[in-house]
Coordinates of C-alpha atoms in Angstrom, one line a residue:
M91 CA 11.3 3.2 32.4
A92 CA 8.4 1.0 31.2
P93 CA 5.1 1.6 33.0
Q94 CA 3.6 -1.0 35.3
P95 CA 1.5 -3.6 33.4
A96 CA -2.2 -3.0 33.4
Q97 CA -4.6 -5.8 34.2
D98 CA -6.5 -5.6 30.9
H99 CA -3.8 -4.5 28.5
G100 CA -0.5 -5.7 29.9
L101 CA 2.7 -3.8 29.4
L102 CA 1.2 -1.7 26.6
G103 CA -1.3 -0.1 28.9
D104 CA -3.2 2.7 27.2
W105 CA -1.3 2.2 24.0
A106 CA -3.3 -1.0 23.5
I107 CA -6.5 1.2 23.4
V108 CA -4.8 3.4 20.7
G109 CA -3.9 0.3 18.7
Y110 CA -7.4 -1.1 19.1
A111 CA -8.9 2.2 17.6
I112 CA -6.4 2.2 14.7
N113 CA -7.2 -1.4 14.0
I114 CA -10.9 -0.6 13.7
C115 CA -10.1 2.2 11.3
S116 CA -7.9 -0.1 9.3
V117 CA -10.6 -2.8 9.1
V118 CA -13.2 -0.2 7.9
L119 CA -10.9 1.3 5.3
S120 CA -9.8 -2.2 4.1
I121 CA -13.5 -3.1 3.6
I122 CA -14.0 0.1 1.6
T123 CA -11.0 -0.8 -0.5
I124 CA -12.3 -4.2 -1.3
I125 CA -15.7 -3.0 -2.2
S126 CA -14.3 -0.1 -4.3
V127 CA -12.0 -2.4 -6.3
I128 CA -14.8 -4.8 -7.0
V129 CA -17.1 -2.0 -8.2
V130 CA -14.3 -0.4 -10.4
L131 CA -13.4 -3.8 -11.9
F132 CA -17.1 -4.6 -12.6
K133 CA -17.5 -1.2 -14.4
N134 CA -14.3 -1.5 -16.4
R135 CA -13.2 -5.1 -17.0
N136 CA -10.0 -3.8 -18.7
L137 CA -8.6 -2.7 -15.3
I138 CA -8.4 -6.4 -14.3
S139 CA -5.0 -6.5 -16.0
H140 CA -3.7 -3.8 -13.7
A141 CA -1.8 -5.7 -11.0
S142 CA -1.8 -2.8 -8.5
L143 CA -5.6 -2.8 -8.2
R144 CA -5.8 -6.5 -7.5
I145 CA -2.8 -6.3 -5.1
S146 CA -4.6 -3.5 -3.2
M147 CA -7.6 -5.7 -2.7
A148 CA -5.5 -8.7 -1.7
S149 CA -3.5 -6.5 0.7
A150 CA -6.8 -5.3 2.2
V151 CA -7.8 -8.9 3.0
C152 CA -4.4 -9.4 4.8
D153 CA -4.9 -6.2 6.7
I154 CA -8.4 -7.3 7.9
I155 CA -7.0 -10.7 9.1
Y156 CA -4.1 -9.1 10.9
S157 CA -6.2 -6.2 12.4
V158 CA -9.0 -8.5 13.6
C159 CA -6.5 -10.8 15.3
Q160 CA -4.6 -8.0 16.9
M161 CA -7.9 -6.5 18.3
F162 CA -8.4 -9.8 20.2
I163 CA -4.7 -9.8 21.3
F164 CA -5.1 -6.4 22.8
N165 CA -7.7 -8.0 25.2
N166 CA -5.7 -9.9 27.8
E167 CA -8.8 -11.4 29.4
F168 CA -9.9 -13.0 26.2
M169 CA -6.4 -14.3 25.2
S170 CA -5.7 -15.8 28.7
K171 CA -8.7 -18.1 28.4
L172 CA -7.8 -19.6 25.0
P173 CA -6.4 -23.2 24.7
E174 CA -3.1 -23.7 23.1
I175 CA -4.4 -24.7 19.7
N176 CA -6.3 -21.5 19.4
L177 CA -3.2 -19.5 20.4
R178 CA -1.3 -21.3 17.6
V179 CA -4.1 -20.4 15.1
F180 CA -3.9 -16.7 16.2
L181 CA -0.1 -16.8 15.8
W182 CA -0.3 -18.5 12.4
M183 CA -3.0 -16.1 11.1
M184 CA -1.0 -13.0 12.1
A185 CA 2.3 -14.3 10.8
G186 CA 0.7 -15.6 7.6
S187 CA -1.1 -12.4 6.9
T188 CA 2.1 -10.4 7.5
V189 CA 4.3 -12.5 5.2
T190 CA 1.6 -12.6 2.6
F191 CA 1.3 -8.8 2.7
V192 CA 5.0 -8.5 2.3
L193 CA 5.0 -11.0 -0.6
L194 CA 2.2 -9.1 -2.3
T195 CA 4.2 -5.9 -2.2
V196 CA 7.3 -7.8 -3.4
S197 CA 5.2 -8.9 -6.3
M198 CA 4.5 -5.3 -7.0
G199 CA 8.2 -4.6 -6.9
I200 CA 8.9 -7.4 -9.3
H201 CA 6.3 -6.0 -11.6
L202 CA 8.0 -2.6 -11.5
V203 CA 11.4 -4.2 -12.2
L204 CA 10.0 -5.9 -15.3
M205 CA 8.0 -2.9 -16.5
V206 CA 10.3 0.0 -15.6
L207 CA 13.9 -1.2 -15.2
T208 CA 14.2 -4.1 -17.7
K209 CA 11.2 -3.1 -19.8
N210 CA 10.3 -6.8 -20.2
T211 CA 6.6 -6.4 -20.6
Y212 CA 6.1 -9.9 -22.0
W213 CA 7.1 -11.7 -18.8
A214 CA 5.4 -9.0 -16.7
M215 CA 2.1 -9.7 -18.4
R216 CA 2.6 -13.5 -18.3
I217 CA 3.2 -13.7 -14.5
Q218 CA 1.1 -10.9 -13.2
P219 CA -2.2 -12.9 -13.0
Y220 CA -0.6 -15.2 -10.4
Y221 CA 0.7 -12.6 -7.9
E222 CA -2.2 -12.9 -5.4
V223 CA -2.5 -16.7 -5.5
A224 CA 1.2 -17.3 -5.2
S225 CA 1.6 -14.7 -2.3
F226 CA -1.3 -16.2 -0.3
A227 CA -0.1 -19.8 -0.8
L228 CA 3.5 -19.1 0.0
G229 CA 2.7 -16.7 2.9
F230 CA 0.5 -19.2 4.9
L231 CA 2.6 -22.2 3.8
I232 CA 5.9 -20.7 5.0
T233 CA 4.4 -19.8 8.4
H234 CA 2.3 -22.9 9.0
P235 CA 5.0 -24.6 11.2
Y236 CA 3.7 -22.3 14.0
M237 CA 0.9 -24.9 14.4
Y238 CA 3.2 -27.7 15.5
L239 CA 6.9 -26.7 15.5
F240 CA 7.4 -25.5 19.1
Q241 CA 6.8 -27.6 22.3
T242 CA 4.2 -25.2 23.7
V243 CA 2.7 -21.8 22.9
Q244 CA 1.6 -19.8 25.9
W245 CA 0.1 -16.3 26.4
V246 CA 1.9 -14.0 28.8
P247 CA -0.6 -11.4 30.1
T248 CA 1.9 -9.1 31.8
A249 CA 3.9 -8.7 28.5
Q250 CA 0.9 -9.2 26.3
L251 CA 2.7 -11.5 23.8
F252 CA 3.1 -15.1 22.8
Y253 CA 5.7 -17.2 24.6
L254 CA 7.2 -20.1 22.7
V255 CA 8.3 -22.8 25.1
E256 CA 11.5 -24.0 23.5
N257 CA 15.3 -23.6 23.8
V258 CA 16.0 -19.9 23.3
S259 CA 18.5 -20.3 20.5
V260 CA 16.3 -22.9 18.7
S261 CA 13.2 -20.8 19.1
R262 CA 14.9 -17.7 17.7
R263 CA 16.3 -19.7 14.8
N264 CA 13.0 -21.3 13.9
T265 CA 10.9 -18.0 14.1
W266 CA 13.4 -16.3 11.8
L267 CA 13.4 -19.2 9.3
I268 CA 9.6 -19.3 9.1
H269 CA 8.7 -15.7 9.7
W270 CA 11.1 -12.8 10.3
A271 CA 13.7 -13.6 7.7
W272 CA 11.1 -13.4 4.9
V273 CA 9.8 -10.1 6.2
F274 CA 13.4 -8.7 6.5
A275 CA 14.4 -9.9 3.0
G276 CA 11.2 -8.4 1.6
I277 CA 11.9 -5.0 3.3
V278 CA 15.5 -4.9 1.9
F279 CA 14.2 -5.9 -1.6
L280 CA 11.5 -3.3 -1.6
F281 CA 13.9 -0.6 -0.4
L282 CA 16.3 -1.3 -3.2
I283 CA 13.5 -1.5 -5.8
T284 CA 12.0 1.8 -4.6
L285 CA 15.5 3.5 -4.9
A286 CA 16.1 2.0 -8.3
V287 CA 12.7 3.0 -9.7
N288 CA 13.0 6.5 -8.5
V289 CA 16.5 6.8 -10.0
Q290 CA 15.3 5.5 -13.3
M291 CA 12.2 7.8 -13.4
G292 CA 14.5 10.7 -12.3
R293 CA 16.6 10.1 -15.4
V294 CA 13.5 10.1 -17.6
W295 CA 12.5 13.4 -16.0
C296 CA 15.9 14.9 -16.6
E297 CA 16.0 13.7 -20.2
R298 CA 12.6 15.2 -20.9
K299 CA 13.6 18.4 -19.1
N300 CA 16.7 18.7 -21.3
A301 CA 14.7 18.0 -24.4
S302 CA 12.3 20.7 -23.6
N303 CA 15.2 23.2 -23.4
T304 CA 16.2 22.5 -27.1
P305 CA 15.4 25.2 -29.7
E306 CA 13.2 22.8 -31.6
T307 CA 9.5 23.2 -31.3
V308 CA 6.5 21.0 -31.7
V309 CA 4.9 21.5 -35.1
G310 CA 1.7 23.6 -34.7
M311 CA 2.5 24.6 -31.1
E312 CA 3.7 28.0 -29.9
K313 CA 6.9 28.1 -27.9
G314 CA 5.3 29.2 -24.7
K315 CA 2.7 26.5 -24.9
Q316 CA 5.4 23.9 -25.6
V317 CA 7.2 24.8 -22.4
E318 CA 3.9 24.5 -20.5
Y319 CA 3.3 21.2 -22.2
S320 CA 6.7 19.8 -21.2
S321 CA 6.3 21.1 -17.7
T322 CA 3.0 19.3 -17.3
K323 CA 4.5 16.0 -18.5
R324 CA 7.4 16.4 -16.0
K325 CA 5.0 17.0 -13.1
Y326 CA 3.0 14.0 -14.2
I327 CA 6.1 11.7 -14.2
R328 CA 7.1 12.9 -10.8
S329 CA 3.6 12.3 -9.5
V330 CA 3.5 8.8 -10.9
T331 CA 6.9 8.0 -9.4
F332 CA 5.8 9.1 -6.0
R333 CA 2.5 7.2 -6.1
L334 CA 4.2 4.0 -7.2
S335 CA 6.7 4.3 -4.3
I336 CA 3.9 4.3 -1.7
Y337 CA 3.2 0.6 -2.1
Q338 CA 6.8 -0.3 -1.5
L339 CA 7.1 2.0 1.5
I340 CA 4.2 0.5 3.4
P341 CA 5.9 -2.7 4.6
I342 CA 9.1 -0.8 5.2
V343 CA 7.3 1.7 7.6
T344 CA 5.0 -0.8 9.3
Q345 CA 7.3 -3.8 9.7
I346 CA 10.9 -2.4 10.2
M347 CA 10.4 -1.8 13.9
V348 CA 8.9 -5.3 14.4
V349 CA 11.9 -6.9 12.8
V350 CA 14.3 -4.9 14.9
C351 CA 12.4 -5.7 18.0
N352 CA 12.5 -9.4 17.3
F353 CA 16.2 -9.1 16.5
L354 CA 17.0 -7.8 19.9
Q355 CA 16.9 -10.0 23.0
R356 CA 15.6 -7.2 25.2
A357 CA 13.9 -4.3 23.4
P358 CA 13.4 -0.9 25.0
F359 CA 9.8 0.1 25.8
W360 CA 9.5 2.7 23.1
L361 CA 10.5 0.1 20.5
F362 CA 8.1 -2.4 21.9
V363 CA 5.3 0.1 21.6
L364 CA 6.2 1.0 18.0
A365 CA 6.4 -2.7 17.1
N366 CA 2.8 -3.1 18.3
I367 CA 1.3 0.1 16.9
L368 CA 2.9 0.6 13.5
P369 CA 1.6 -2.6 12.0
T370 CA -2.0 -1.5 12.8
F371 CA -1.6 1.3 10.2
Q372 CA -1.2 -1.2 7.3
G373 CA -4.9 -1.1 6.3
T374 CA -4.9 2.7 6.5
F375 CA -1.8 3.1 4.4
N376 CA -3.0 0.6 1.9
F377 CA -6.2 2.6 1.5
L378 CA -4.2 5.8 0.9
A379 CA -2.0 4.1 -1.7
Y380 CA -5.1 2.7 -3.4
I381 CA -7.0 6.1 -3.7
V382 CA -3.9 7.7 -5.4
N383 CA -3.3 4.8 -7.7
P384 CA -2.5 6.0 -11.2
A385 CA -4.8 3.5 -12.7
L386 CA -7.7 5.4 -11.1
D387 CA -6.8 8.9 -12.3
Q388 CA -9.8 9.1 -14.6
Y389 CA -12.3 8.0 -12.0
R390 CA -10.7 10.3 -9.3
K391 CA -10.9 13.3 -11.6
R392 CA -14.5 12.5 -12.4
F393 CA -15.4 12.3 -8.7
I394 CA -13.7 15.6 -8.0
V395 CA -15.6 17.3 -10.9
F396 CA -18.8 15.7 -9.6
V397 CA -18.3 17.0 -6.1
F398 CA -17.4 20.5 -7.2
R399 CA -20.3 20.7 -9.5
R400 CA -22.7 19.8 -6.7
N401 CA -21.2 22.4 -4.4
R402 CA -21.0 25.1 -7.0
K403 CA -23.5 27.9 -6.7
P404 CA -25.8 28.4 -9.6
E405 CA -24.8 31.2 -11.9
P406 CA -27.1 34.2 -12.1
E407 CA -29.3 34.6 -15.2
F408 CA -28.1 37.2 -17.7
T409 CA -30.0 39.2 -20.2
A410 CA -30.3 38.2 -23.8
L411 CA -27.7 40.9 -24.7
N412 CA -25.1 39.2 -22.4
D413 CA -26.0 35.7 -23.7
T414 CA -25.4 37.0 -27.3
A415 CA -22.1 38.6 -26.3
S416 CA -20.9 35.4 -24.8
S417 CA -21.1 33.7 -28.2
Y418 CA -18.2 35.9 -29.4
R419 CA -15.7 34.4 -26.8
E420 CA -12.5 32.9 -28.2
P421 CA -12.4 29.1 -28.1
S422 CA -10.4 27.7 -25.2
T423 CA -7.1 26.0 -25.9
I424 CA -7.8 23.1 -23.5
R425 CA -11.4 21.8 -23.7
G426 CA -12.2 19.8 -20.5
T427 CA -10.4 16.8 -19.1
E428 CA -10.1 14.9 -22.4
S429 CA -7.6 17.5 -23.7
L430 CA -5.7 17.3 -20.5
Y431 CA -5.4 13.5 -20.8
S432 CA -4.2 13.8 -24.4
M433 CA -1.3 15.8 -23.1
Y434 CA 0.0 12.7 -21.3
K435 CA -0.4 10.3 -24.3
D436 CA 3.3 10.1 -25.0
V437 CA 4.4 10.0 -21.3
P438 CA 5.9 6.5 -20.4
V439 CA 3.1 5.4 -18.1
M440 CA 3.4 1.8 -16.8
Q441 CA 0.4 -0.5 -16.7
I442 CA 0.5 -1.3 -13.0

């Protein structure tokens, strides 16, 4: 049974406070993502061609818009005093940012289709500069009928949601045409793309695994080192596959319950709570997907090395005899991170 509506937070009750806190966290992490992407692109202009970095920054903008709007929505006292035009603006901003976020992730899925499945790098490089502009334009254009389509938009404090004054069947049809159908289609597309990319990369992993079991050896490399070399490449392929899948999983996780809740005429309370809480994690999930982005591997490894060097205790001073003896050590087979990167030079890494 659903709890009695609270005066300040409506039917959500204390869950609204939880959502408010998560929204604050998402806004902070989204701001960090935007600043970080700007700094990285300023230091290395070549990374501008990586669509995943730009999409991370654009998604962070959408997350800020959505989270800020939802923080106001969790305050019944504020929302109850707004005129209808302001309610329509809130509804449009939230719907537009949601559809734009899904379209941005769909753009990432299209990029993976062209780069991984069809290997059509020409068209991938031709259209990738327009992903962000097209997503924002379409997202807010598709949802702009919220500003005028329905007879009246009201705020219901007890249920803590927008009420569209219109015939029920007409209202459901219109909201699906200008909002939820696009989100649902994006979720289905992203699920299929994630599955196809993982299957494709799994085949690559299996092929390289079988190749490493052949009796042939790499010229100039011992057999044991070759096995270690192939194992490192397979681990890297699996790592890249998993990290690329995170972007596609974010809308699936955060929006699927919202779509189901709007599909049902009367949703149970637990589904109503999930539909309000899960979208607040978008900024947090986008930040996590950004920090594990394969395009930032070099910077992330440098940061880890920098942190460990600062926390490392200074080595004790040895005598001149020990210093002289150290000069007779055998040279290491892997010299720092540059040799480690050279091990991945022939791994099929996509420019994302």
